[in-house]
Short mmCIF file of C-alpha atoms in Angstrom, two decimals:
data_model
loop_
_atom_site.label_atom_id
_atom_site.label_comp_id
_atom_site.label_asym_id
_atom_site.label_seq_id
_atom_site.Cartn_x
_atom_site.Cartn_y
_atom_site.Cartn_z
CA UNK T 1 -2.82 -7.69 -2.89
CA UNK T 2 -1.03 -4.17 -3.44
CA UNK T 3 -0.97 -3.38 -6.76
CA UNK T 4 2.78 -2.20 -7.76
CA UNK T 5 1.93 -0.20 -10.93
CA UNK T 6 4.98 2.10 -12.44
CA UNK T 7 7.38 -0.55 -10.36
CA UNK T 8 9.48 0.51 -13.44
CA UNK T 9 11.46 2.95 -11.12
CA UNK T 10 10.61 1.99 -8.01
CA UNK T 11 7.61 0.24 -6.71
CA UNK T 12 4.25 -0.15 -4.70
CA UNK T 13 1.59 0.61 -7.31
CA UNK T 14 -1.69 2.42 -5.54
CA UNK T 15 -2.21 5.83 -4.99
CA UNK T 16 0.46 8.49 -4.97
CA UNK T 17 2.80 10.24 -6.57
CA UNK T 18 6.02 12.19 -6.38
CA UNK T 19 7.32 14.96 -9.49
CA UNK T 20 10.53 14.30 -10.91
CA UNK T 21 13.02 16.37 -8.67
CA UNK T 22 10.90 17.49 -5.78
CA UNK T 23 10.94 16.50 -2.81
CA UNK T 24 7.41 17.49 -1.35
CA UNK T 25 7.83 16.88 2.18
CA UNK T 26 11.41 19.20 2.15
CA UNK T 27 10.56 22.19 4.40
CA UNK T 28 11.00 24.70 1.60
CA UNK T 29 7.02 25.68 0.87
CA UNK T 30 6.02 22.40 -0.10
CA UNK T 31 1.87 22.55 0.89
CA UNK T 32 0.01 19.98 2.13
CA UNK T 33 -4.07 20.41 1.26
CA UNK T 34 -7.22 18.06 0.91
CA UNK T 35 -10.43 17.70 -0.84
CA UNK T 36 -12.52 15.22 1.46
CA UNK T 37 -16.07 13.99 -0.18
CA UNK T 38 -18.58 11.89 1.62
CA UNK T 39 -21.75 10.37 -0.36
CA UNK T 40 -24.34 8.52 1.98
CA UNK T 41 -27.92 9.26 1.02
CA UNK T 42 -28.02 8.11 -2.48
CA UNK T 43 -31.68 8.34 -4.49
CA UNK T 44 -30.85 4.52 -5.11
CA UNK T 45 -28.81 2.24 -2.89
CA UNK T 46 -28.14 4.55 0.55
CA UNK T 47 -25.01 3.84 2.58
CA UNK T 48 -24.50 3.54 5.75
CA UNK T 49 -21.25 5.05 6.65
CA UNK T 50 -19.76 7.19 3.93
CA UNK T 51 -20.25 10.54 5.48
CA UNK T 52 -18.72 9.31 8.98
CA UNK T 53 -15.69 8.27 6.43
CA UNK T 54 -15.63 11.55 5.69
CA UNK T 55 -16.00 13.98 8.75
CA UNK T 56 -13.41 11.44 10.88
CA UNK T 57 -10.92 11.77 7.69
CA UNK T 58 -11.32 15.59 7.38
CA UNK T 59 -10.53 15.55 11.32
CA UNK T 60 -7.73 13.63 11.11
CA UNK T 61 -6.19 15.46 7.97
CA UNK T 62 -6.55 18.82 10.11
CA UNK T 63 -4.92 16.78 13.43
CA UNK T 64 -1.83 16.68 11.23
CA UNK T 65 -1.97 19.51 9.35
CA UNK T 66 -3.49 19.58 6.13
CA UNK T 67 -5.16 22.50 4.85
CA UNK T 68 -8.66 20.60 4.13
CA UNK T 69 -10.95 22.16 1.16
CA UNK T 70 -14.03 24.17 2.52
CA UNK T 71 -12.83 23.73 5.81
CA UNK T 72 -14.52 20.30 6.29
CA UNK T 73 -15.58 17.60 4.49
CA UNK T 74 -17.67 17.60 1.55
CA UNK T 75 -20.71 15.99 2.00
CA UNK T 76 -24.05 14.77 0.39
CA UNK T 77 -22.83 15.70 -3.08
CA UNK T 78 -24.67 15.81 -6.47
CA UNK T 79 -23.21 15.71 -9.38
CA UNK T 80 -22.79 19.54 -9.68
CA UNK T 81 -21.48 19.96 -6.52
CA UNK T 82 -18.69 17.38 -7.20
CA UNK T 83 -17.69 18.87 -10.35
CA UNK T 84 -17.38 22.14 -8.95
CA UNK T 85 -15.41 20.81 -5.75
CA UNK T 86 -12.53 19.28 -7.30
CA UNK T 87 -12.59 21.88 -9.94
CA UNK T 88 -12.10 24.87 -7.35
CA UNK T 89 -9.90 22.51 -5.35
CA UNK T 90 -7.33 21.51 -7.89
CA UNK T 91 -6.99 25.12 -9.41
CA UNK T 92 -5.68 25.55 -5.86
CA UNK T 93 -2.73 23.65 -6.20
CA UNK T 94 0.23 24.41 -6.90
CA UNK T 95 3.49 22.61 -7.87
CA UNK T 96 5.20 20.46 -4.78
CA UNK T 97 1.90 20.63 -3.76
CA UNK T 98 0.85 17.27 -1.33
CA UNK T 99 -2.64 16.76 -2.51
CA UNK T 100 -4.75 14.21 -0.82
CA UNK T 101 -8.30 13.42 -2.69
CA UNK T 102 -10.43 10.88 -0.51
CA UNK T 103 -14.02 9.83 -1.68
CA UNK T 104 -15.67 7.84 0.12
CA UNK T 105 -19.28 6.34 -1.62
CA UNK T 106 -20.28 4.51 -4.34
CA UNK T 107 -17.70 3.95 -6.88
CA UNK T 108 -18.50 1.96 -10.31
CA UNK T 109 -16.24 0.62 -13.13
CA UNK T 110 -17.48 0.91 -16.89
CA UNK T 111 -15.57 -0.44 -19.70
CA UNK T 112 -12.24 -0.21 -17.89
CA UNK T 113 -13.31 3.57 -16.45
CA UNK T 114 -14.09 4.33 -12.71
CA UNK T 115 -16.50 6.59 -11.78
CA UNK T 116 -17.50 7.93 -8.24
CA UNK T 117 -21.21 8.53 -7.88
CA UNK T 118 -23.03 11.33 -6.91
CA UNK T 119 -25.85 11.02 -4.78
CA UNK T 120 -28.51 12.03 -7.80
CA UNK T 121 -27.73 8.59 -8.71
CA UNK T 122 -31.95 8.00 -9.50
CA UNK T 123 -31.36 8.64 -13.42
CA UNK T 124 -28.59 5.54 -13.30
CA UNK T 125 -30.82 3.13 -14.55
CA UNK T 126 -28.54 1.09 -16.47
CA UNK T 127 -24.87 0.22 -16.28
CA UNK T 128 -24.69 2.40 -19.89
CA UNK T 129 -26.33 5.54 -17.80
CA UNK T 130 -22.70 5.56 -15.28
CA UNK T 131 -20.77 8.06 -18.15
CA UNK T 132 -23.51 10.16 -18.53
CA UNK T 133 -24.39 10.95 -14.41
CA UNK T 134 -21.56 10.34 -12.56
CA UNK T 135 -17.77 11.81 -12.37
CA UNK T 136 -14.96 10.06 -14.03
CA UNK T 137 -11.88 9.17 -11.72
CA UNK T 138 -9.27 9.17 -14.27
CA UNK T 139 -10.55 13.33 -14.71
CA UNK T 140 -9.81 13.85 -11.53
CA UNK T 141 -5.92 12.16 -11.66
CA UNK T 142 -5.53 14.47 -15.30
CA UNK T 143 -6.41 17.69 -13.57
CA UNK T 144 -4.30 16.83 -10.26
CA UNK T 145 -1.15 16.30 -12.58
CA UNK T 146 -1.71 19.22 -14.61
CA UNK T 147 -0.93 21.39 -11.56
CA UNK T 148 2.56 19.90 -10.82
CA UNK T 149 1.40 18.53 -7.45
CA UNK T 150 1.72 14.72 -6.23
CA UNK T 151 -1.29 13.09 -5.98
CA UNK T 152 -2.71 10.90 -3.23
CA UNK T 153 -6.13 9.51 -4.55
CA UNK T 154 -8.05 7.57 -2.13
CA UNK T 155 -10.95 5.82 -2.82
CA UNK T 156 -13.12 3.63 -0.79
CA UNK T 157 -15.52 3.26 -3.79
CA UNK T 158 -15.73 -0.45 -4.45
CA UNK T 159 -19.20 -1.76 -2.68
CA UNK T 160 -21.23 -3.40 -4.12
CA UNK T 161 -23.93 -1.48 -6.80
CA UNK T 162 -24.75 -4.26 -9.57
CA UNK T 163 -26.90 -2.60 -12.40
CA UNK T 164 -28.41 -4.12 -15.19
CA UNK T 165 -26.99 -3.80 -18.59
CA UNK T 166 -28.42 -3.50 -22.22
CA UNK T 167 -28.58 -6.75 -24.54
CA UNK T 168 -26.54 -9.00 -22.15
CA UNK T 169 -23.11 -7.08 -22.43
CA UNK T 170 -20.67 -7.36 -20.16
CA UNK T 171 -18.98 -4.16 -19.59
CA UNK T 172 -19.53 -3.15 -15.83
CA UNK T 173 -17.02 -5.04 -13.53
CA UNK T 174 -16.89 -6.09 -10.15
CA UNK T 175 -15.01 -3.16 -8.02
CA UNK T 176 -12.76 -0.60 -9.50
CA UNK T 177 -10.49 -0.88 -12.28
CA UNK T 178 -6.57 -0.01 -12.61
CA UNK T 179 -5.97 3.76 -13.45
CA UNK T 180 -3.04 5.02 -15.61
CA UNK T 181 -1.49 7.99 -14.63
CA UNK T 182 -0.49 10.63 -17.06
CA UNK T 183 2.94 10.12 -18.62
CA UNK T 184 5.42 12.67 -16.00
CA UNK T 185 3.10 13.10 -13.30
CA UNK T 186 3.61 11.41 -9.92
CA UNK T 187 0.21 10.09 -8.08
CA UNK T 188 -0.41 7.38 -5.74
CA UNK T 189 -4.04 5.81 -5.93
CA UNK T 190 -5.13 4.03 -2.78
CA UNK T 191 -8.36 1.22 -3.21
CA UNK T 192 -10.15 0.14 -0.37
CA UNK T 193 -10.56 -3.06 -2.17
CA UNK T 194 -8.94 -5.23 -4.74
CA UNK T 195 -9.98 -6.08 -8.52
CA UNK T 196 -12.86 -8.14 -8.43
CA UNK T 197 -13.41 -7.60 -5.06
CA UNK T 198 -15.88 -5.30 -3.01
CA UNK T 199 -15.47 -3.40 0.27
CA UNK T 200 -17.37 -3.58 3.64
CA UNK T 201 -19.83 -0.66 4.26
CA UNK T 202 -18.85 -1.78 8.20
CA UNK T 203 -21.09 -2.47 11.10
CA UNK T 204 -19.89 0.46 13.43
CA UNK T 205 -19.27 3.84 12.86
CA UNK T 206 -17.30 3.41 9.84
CA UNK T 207 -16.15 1.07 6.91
CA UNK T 208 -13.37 -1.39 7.43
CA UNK T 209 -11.08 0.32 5.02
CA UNK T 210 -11.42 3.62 6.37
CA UNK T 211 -11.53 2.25 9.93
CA UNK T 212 -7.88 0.68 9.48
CA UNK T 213 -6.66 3.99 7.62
CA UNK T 214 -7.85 6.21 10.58
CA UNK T 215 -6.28 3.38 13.16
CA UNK T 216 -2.57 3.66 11.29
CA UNK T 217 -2.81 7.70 10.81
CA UNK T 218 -2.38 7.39 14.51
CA UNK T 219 1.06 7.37 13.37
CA UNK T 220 1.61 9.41 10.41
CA UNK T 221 5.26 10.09 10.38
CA UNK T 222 5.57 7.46 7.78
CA UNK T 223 5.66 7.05 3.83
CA UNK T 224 2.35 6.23 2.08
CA UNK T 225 3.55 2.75 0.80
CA UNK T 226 4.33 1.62 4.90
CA UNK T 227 0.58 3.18 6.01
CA UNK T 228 -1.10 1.14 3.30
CA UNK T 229 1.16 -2.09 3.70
CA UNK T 230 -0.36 -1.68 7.44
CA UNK T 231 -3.99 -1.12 6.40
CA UNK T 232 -3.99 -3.91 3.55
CA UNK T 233 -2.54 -6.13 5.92
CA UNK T 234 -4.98 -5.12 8.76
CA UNK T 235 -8.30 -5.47 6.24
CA UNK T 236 -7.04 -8.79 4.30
CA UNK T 237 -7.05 -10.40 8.02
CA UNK T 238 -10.60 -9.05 9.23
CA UNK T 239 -11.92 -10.21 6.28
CA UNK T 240 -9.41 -13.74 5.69
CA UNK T 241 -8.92 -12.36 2.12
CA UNK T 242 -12.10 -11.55 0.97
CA UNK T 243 -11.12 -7.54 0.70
CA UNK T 244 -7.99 -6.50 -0.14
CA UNK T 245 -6.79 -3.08 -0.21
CA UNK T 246 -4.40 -2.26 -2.90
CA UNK T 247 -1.98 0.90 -3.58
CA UNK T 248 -0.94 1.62 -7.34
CA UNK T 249 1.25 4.87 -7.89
CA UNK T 250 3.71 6.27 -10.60
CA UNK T 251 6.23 7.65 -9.16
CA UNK T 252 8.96 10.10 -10.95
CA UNK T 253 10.91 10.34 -7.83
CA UNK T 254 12.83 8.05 -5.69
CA UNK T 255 11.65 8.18 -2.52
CA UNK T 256 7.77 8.11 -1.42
CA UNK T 257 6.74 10.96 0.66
CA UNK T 258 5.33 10.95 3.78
CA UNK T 259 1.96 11.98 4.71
CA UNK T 260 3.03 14.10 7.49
CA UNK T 261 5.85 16.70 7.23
CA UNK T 262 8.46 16.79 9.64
CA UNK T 263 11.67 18.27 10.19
CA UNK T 264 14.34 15.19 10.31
CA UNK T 265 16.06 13.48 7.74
CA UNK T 266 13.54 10.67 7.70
CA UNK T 267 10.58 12.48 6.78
CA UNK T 268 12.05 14.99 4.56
CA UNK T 269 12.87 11.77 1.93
CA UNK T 270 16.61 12.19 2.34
CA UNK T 271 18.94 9.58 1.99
CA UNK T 272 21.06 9.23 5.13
CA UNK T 273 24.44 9.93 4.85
CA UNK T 274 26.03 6.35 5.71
CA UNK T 275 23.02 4.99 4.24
CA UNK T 276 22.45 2.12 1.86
CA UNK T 277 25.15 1.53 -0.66
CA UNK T 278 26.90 -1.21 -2.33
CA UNK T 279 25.48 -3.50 -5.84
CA UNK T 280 23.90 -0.57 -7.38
CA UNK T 281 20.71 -0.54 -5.81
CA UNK T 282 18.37 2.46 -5.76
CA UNK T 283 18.58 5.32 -3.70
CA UNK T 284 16.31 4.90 -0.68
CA UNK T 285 15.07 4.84 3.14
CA UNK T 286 17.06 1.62 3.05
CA UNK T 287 16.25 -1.90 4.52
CA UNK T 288 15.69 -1.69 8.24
CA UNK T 289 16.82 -4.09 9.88
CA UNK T 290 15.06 -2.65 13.11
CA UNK T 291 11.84 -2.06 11.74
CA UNK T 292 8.46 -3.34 12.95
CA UNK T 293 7.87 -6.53 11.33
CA UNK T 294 4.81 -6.63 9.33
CA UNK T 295 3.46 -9.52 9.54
CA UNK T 296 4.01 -10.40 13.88
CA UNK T 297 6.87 -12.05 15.66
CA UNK T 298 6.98 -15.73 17.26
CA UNK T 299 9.28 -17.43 19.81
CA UNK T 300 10.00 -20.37 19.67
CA UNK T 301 9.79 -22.31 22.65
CA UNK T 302 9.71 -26.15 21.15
CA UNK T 303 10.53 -27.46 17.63
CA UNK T 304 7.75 -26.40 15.28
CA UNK T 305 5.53 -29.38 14.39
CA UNK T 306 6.31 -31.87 11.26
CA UNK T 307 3.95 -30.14 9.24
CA UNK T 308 5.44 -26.94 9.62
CA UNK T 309 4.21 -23.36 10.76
CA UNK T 310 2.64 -20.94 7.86
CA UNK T 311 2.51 -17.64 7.51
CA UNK T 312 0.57 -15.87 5.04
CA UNK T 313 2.02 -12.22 3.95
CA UNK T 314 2.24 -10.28 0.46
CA UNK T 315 5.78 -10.73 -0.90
CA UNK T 316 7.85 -7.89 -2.48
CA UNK T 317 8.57 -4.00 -1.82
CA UNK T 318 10.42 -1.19 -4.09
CA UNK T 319 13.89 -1.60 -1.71
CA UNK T 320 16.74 -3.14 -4.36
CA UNK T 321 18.18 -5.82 -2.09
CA UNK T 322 21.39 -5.23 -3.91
CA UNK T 323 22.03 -2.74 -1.35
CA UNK T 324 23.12 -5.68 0.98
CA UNK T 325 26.20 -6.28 -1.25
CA UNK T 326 27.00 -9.50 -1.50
CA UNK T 327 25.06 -11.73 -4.44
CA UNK T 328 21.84 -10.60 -2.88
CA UNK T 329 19.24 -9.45 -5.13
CA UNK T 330 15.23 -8.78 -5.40
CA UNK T 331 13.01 -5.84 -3.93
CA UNK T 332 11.58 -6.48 -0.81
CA UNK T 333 9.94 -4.10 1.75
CA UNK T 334 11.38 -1.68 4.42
CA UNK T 335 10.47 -3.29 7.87
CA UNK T 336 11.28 -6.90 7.67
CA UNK T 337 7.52 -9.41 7.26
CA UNK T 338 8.25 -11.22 11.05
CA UNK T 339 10.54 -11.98 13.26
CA UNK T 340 11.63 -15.52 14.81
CA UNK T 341 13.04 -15.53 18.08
CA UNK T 342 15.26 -19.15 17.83
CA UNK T 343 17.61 -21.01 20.14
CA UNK T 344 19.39 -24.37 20.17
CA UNK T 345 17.55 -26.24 21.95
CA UNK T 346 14.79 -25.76 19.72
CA UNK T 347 17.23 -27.74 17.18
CA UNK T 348 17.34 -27.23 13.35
CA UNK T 349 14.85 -25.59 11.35
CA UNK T 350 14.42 -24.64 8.10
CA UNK T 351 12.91 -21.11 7.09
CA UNK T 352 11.30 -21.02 3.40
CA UNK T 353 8.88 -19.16 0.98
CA UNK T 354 6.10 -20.57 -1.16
CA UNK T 355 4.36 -18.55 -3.62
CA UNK T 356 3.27 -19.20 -7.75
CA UNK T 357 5.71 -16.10 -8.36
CA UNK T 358 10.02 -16.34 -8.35
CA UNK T 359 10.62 -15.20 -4.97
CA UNK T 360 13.53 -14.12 -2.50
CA UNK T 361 14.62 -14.65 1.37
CA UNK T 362 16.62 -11.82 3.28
CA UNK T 363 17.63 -13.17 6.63
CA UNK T 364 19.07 -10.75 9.53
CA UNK T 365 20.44 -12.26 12.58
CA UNK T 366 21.45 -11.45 15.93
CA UNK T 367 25.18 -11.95 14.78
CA UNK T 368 24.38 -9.00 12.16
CA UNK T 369 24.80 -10.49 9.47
CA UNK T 370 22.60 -10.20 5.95
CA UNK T 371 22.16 -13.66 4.68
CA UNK T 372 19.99 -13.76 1.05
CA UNK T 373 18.66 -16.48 -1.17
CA UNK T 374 16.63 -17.27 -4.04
CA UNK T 375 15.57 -20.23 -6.33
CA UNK T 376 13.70 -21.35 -4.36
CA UNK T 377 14.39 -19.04 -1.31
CA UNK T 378 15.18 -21.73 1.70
CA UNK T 379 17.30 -20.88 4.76
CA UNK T 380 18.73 -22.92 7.49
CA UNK T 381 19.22 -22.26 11.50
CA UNK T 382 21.39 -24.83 12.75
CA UNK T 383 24.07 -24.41 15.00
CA UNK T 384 23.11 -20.57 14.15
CA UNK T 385 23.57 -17.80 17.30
CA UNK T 386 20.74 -17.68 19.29
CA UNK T 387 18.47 -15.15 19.70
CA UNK T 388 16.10 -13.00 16.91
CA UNK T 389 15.95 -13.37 13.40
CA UNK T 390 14.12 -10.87 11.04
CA UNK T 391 13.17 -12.64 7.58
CA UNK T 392 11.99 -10.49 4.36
CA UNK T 393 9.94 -12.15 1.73
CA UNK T 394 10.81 -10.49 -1.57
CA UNK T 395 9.97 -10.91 -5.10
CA UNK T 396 12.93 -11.80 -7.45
CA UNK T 397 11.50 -8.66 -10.30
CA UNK T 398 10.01 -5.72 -9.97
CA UNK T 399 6.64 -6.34 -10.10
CA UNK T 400 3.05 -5.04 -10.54
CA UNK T 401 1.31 -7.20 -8.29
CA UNK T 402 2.71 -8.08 -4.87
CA UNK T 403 1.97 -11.83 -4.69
CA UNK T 404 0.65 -14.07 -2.27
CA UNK T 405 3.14 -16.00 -0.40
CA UNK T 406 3.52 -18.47 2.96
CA UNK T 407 6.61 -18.14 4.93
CA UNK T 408 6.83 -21.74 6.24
CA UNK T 409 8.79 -22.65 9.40
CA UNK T 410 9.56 -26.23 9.80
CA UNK T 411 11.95 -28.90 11.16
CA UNK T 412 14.65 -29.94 8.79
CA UNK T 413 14.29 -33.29 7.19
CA UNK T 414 17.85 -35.10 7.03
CA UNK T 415 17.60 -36.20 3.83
CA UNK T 416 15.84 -33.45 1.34
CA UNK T 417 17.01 -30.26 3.79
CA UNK T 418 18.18 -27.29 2.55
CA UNK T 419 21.96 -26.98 1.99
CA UNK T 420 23.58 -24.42 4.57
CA UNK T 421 23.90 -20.32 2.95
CA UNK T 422 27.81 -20.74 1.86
CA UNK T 423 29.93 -17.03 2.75
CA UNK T 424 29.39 -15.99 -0.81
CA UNK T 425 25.48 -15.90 -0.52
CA UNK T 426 26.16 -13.64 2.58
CA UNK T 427 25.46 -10.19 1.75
CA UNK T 428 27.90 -7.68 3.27
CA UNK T 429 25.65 -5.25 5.28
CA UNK T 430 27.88 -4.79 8.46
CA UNK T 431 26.34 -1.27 8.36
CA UNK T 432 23.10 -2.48 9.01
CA UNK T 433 21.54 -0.02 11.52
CA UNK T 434 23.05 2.77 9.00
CA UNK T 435 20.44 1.62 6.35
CA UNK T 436 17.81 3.07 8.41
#
């Protein structure tokens, strides 16, 4: 699940932030620096791959051009030698600043506060001994937004360290906890593993979080919010739910930044000109209608069978599907979940979403056209044009948790079938390849 935290204004809670006004990957002296730490050898409870996190993040920061802290990572570190590192580090920054914080190591949660663990960790006897030896990650989000920077905070911090606690309380929980970001300041906070839920230390060279982070850097022209849809999507699978990552941010601007600066319109967070317009949506990259789907493709090459085809995803985004026109409404994401490749011969089918929250259904076809619907989100192809169909699985608020949902392909049964989308649920988005 991606938690969607300060959705308020737009959405996709986890890790980063923007400052109201700036625009920090505009080519006007906006910075783009790292602090990378890397805790393996604990007194108690060693890792495994922590410090090969680290030295294959700091690499990759440096491949696309961060200025990373020290020069390297940051490894091996006691308490001290934390305190002191993102002390130096974020005097360093500077407003418009891009800063990226990754730690990767033991992370614990304490009556509602995460802390990341230095390796002195011997004198942590007791869950009640955390505050008093370790570093507190909501000190490190204060000092990041006192500089005027935006904030990307990742932390693969959730395995598994159970300690004993005094009397029988029950204060320590399972993972990390949600953070709240100081009122004004823009930060997006990236987990490596859910509430509740632990992380993977891995069984190669390193964990499964920071494996499927270093896999989608590969292509870094992108904003934060697509990276870690890829990377949640790519752990929840490996793992069939049992670890998923989730983003939470608050976010004064409108438009996420990208993790690597570039010189087009894209990755300087502009709005196109032609771009999305129309039922008062917000400003933004817009819906593309030729993105990568998400969540795969299929073709169909025979009717799907009578119990239907199911597709898990997460549904939702921070992209105001008003921007269609039309009566179509929710927030789903940029690059459409999947795409079905459909012809006649296939005969009818009906496209629908099932999930415990109210969601949505944007359809785009090969005719161009925007179809939308809600309560409950079901779509028909019958007698439709042939050929590709990308389908969006949104969420009818703005939300702080993306939700689990199916996308379920099935034949249509004459008698309880959806009803046909009439012109008026068509949204109006003959500008389609302008949104992106």
């Amino acid at each position: 699940m991606l938690l969607l935290h300060g959705f308020r204004a737009v959405m996709l809670s986890v890790l980063l932030s923007v400052l109201a006004g700036v625009a920090v990957a505009e080519s006007d002296g906006a910075t783009r620096v790292a602090l990378v730490i890397g805790n393996s050898g604990y007194a108690a409870n060693p890792l495994i791959n922590p410090v090969n996190d680290a030295e294959d993040m700091a690499t990759r920061l440096q491949e696309i051009g961060y200025q990373v802290y020290g020069d390297g990572p940051m490894l091996e570190q006691d308490l001290r030698g934390m305190q002191v590192a993102i002390r130096d580090f974020t005097r360093s920054l500077n407003p418009g600043d891009l800063a990226v914080v990754y730690y990767s190591g033991h992370g614990f949660e304490y009556k509602g506060t995460n802390y990341l663990i230095p390796i002195d960790n011997e004198e942590i006897q007791f869950a009640d001994d955390v505050p008093d030896w370790s570093y507190p990650a909501p000190r490190l989000l204060e000092r990041i937004a006192a500089t005027g920077a935006t904030g990307v905070i990742i932390l693969d911090a959730c395995r598994n360290n159970p300690l004993p606690e005094r009397g029988g309380a029950r204060d320590a929980g399972v993972g990390l906890a949600r953070m709240e970001t100081p009122a004004g300041a823009s930060a997006f906070i990236m987990y490596s593993a859910g509430p509740g839920q632990t992380a993977s230390d891995g069984e190669g060279r390193n964990g499964l979080f920071t494996a499927a982070l270093l896999e989608a850097l590969e292509d870094p022209h992108r904003r934060i919010d697509d990276i870690m849809y890829e990377v949640s999507y790519s752990v929840r699978n490996a793992t069939q739910g049992r670890q998923v990552p989730w983003l939470e941010f608050a976010f004064a601007g409108e438009i996420p930044p990208h993790l690597q600066a570039g010189d087009d319109l894209v990755d300087r967070n502009e709005v196109p000109e032609g771009g999305p317009s129309g039922g008062g949506g917000k400003p933004g990259r817009g819906i593309l209608s030729a993105g990568v789907p998400l969540y795969g493709a299929l073709a169909l090459d025979a009717p799907p069978p009578p119990e239907g085809l199911r597709i898990d995803l997460l549904a939702g985004g921070y992209e105001d599907a008003s921007q269609l026109g039309g009566t179509c409404q929710g927030f789903v994401a940029s690059n459409p979940d999947f795409q079905l490749s459909w012809s006649e011969v296939i005969g009818p089918i009906t496209l629908r979403a099932e999930s415990d929250a109210a969601t949505v259904m944007v359809l785009y076809g090969p005719d161009q056209e925007w179809i939308c619907a809600t309560s409950p989100p079901a779509l028909e192809l019958n007698g439709a044009t042939e050929g590709s169909y990308r389908i969006w699985v949104g969420t009818m608020q703005e939300t702080e948790i993306a939700p689990d949902a199916v996308l379920v392909i099935e034949p249509i049964d004459t008698q309880t079938g959806p009803v046909a989308m009439s012109p008026e649920d068509r949204g109006q988005g003959e500008e389609n390849e302008d949104l992106n």
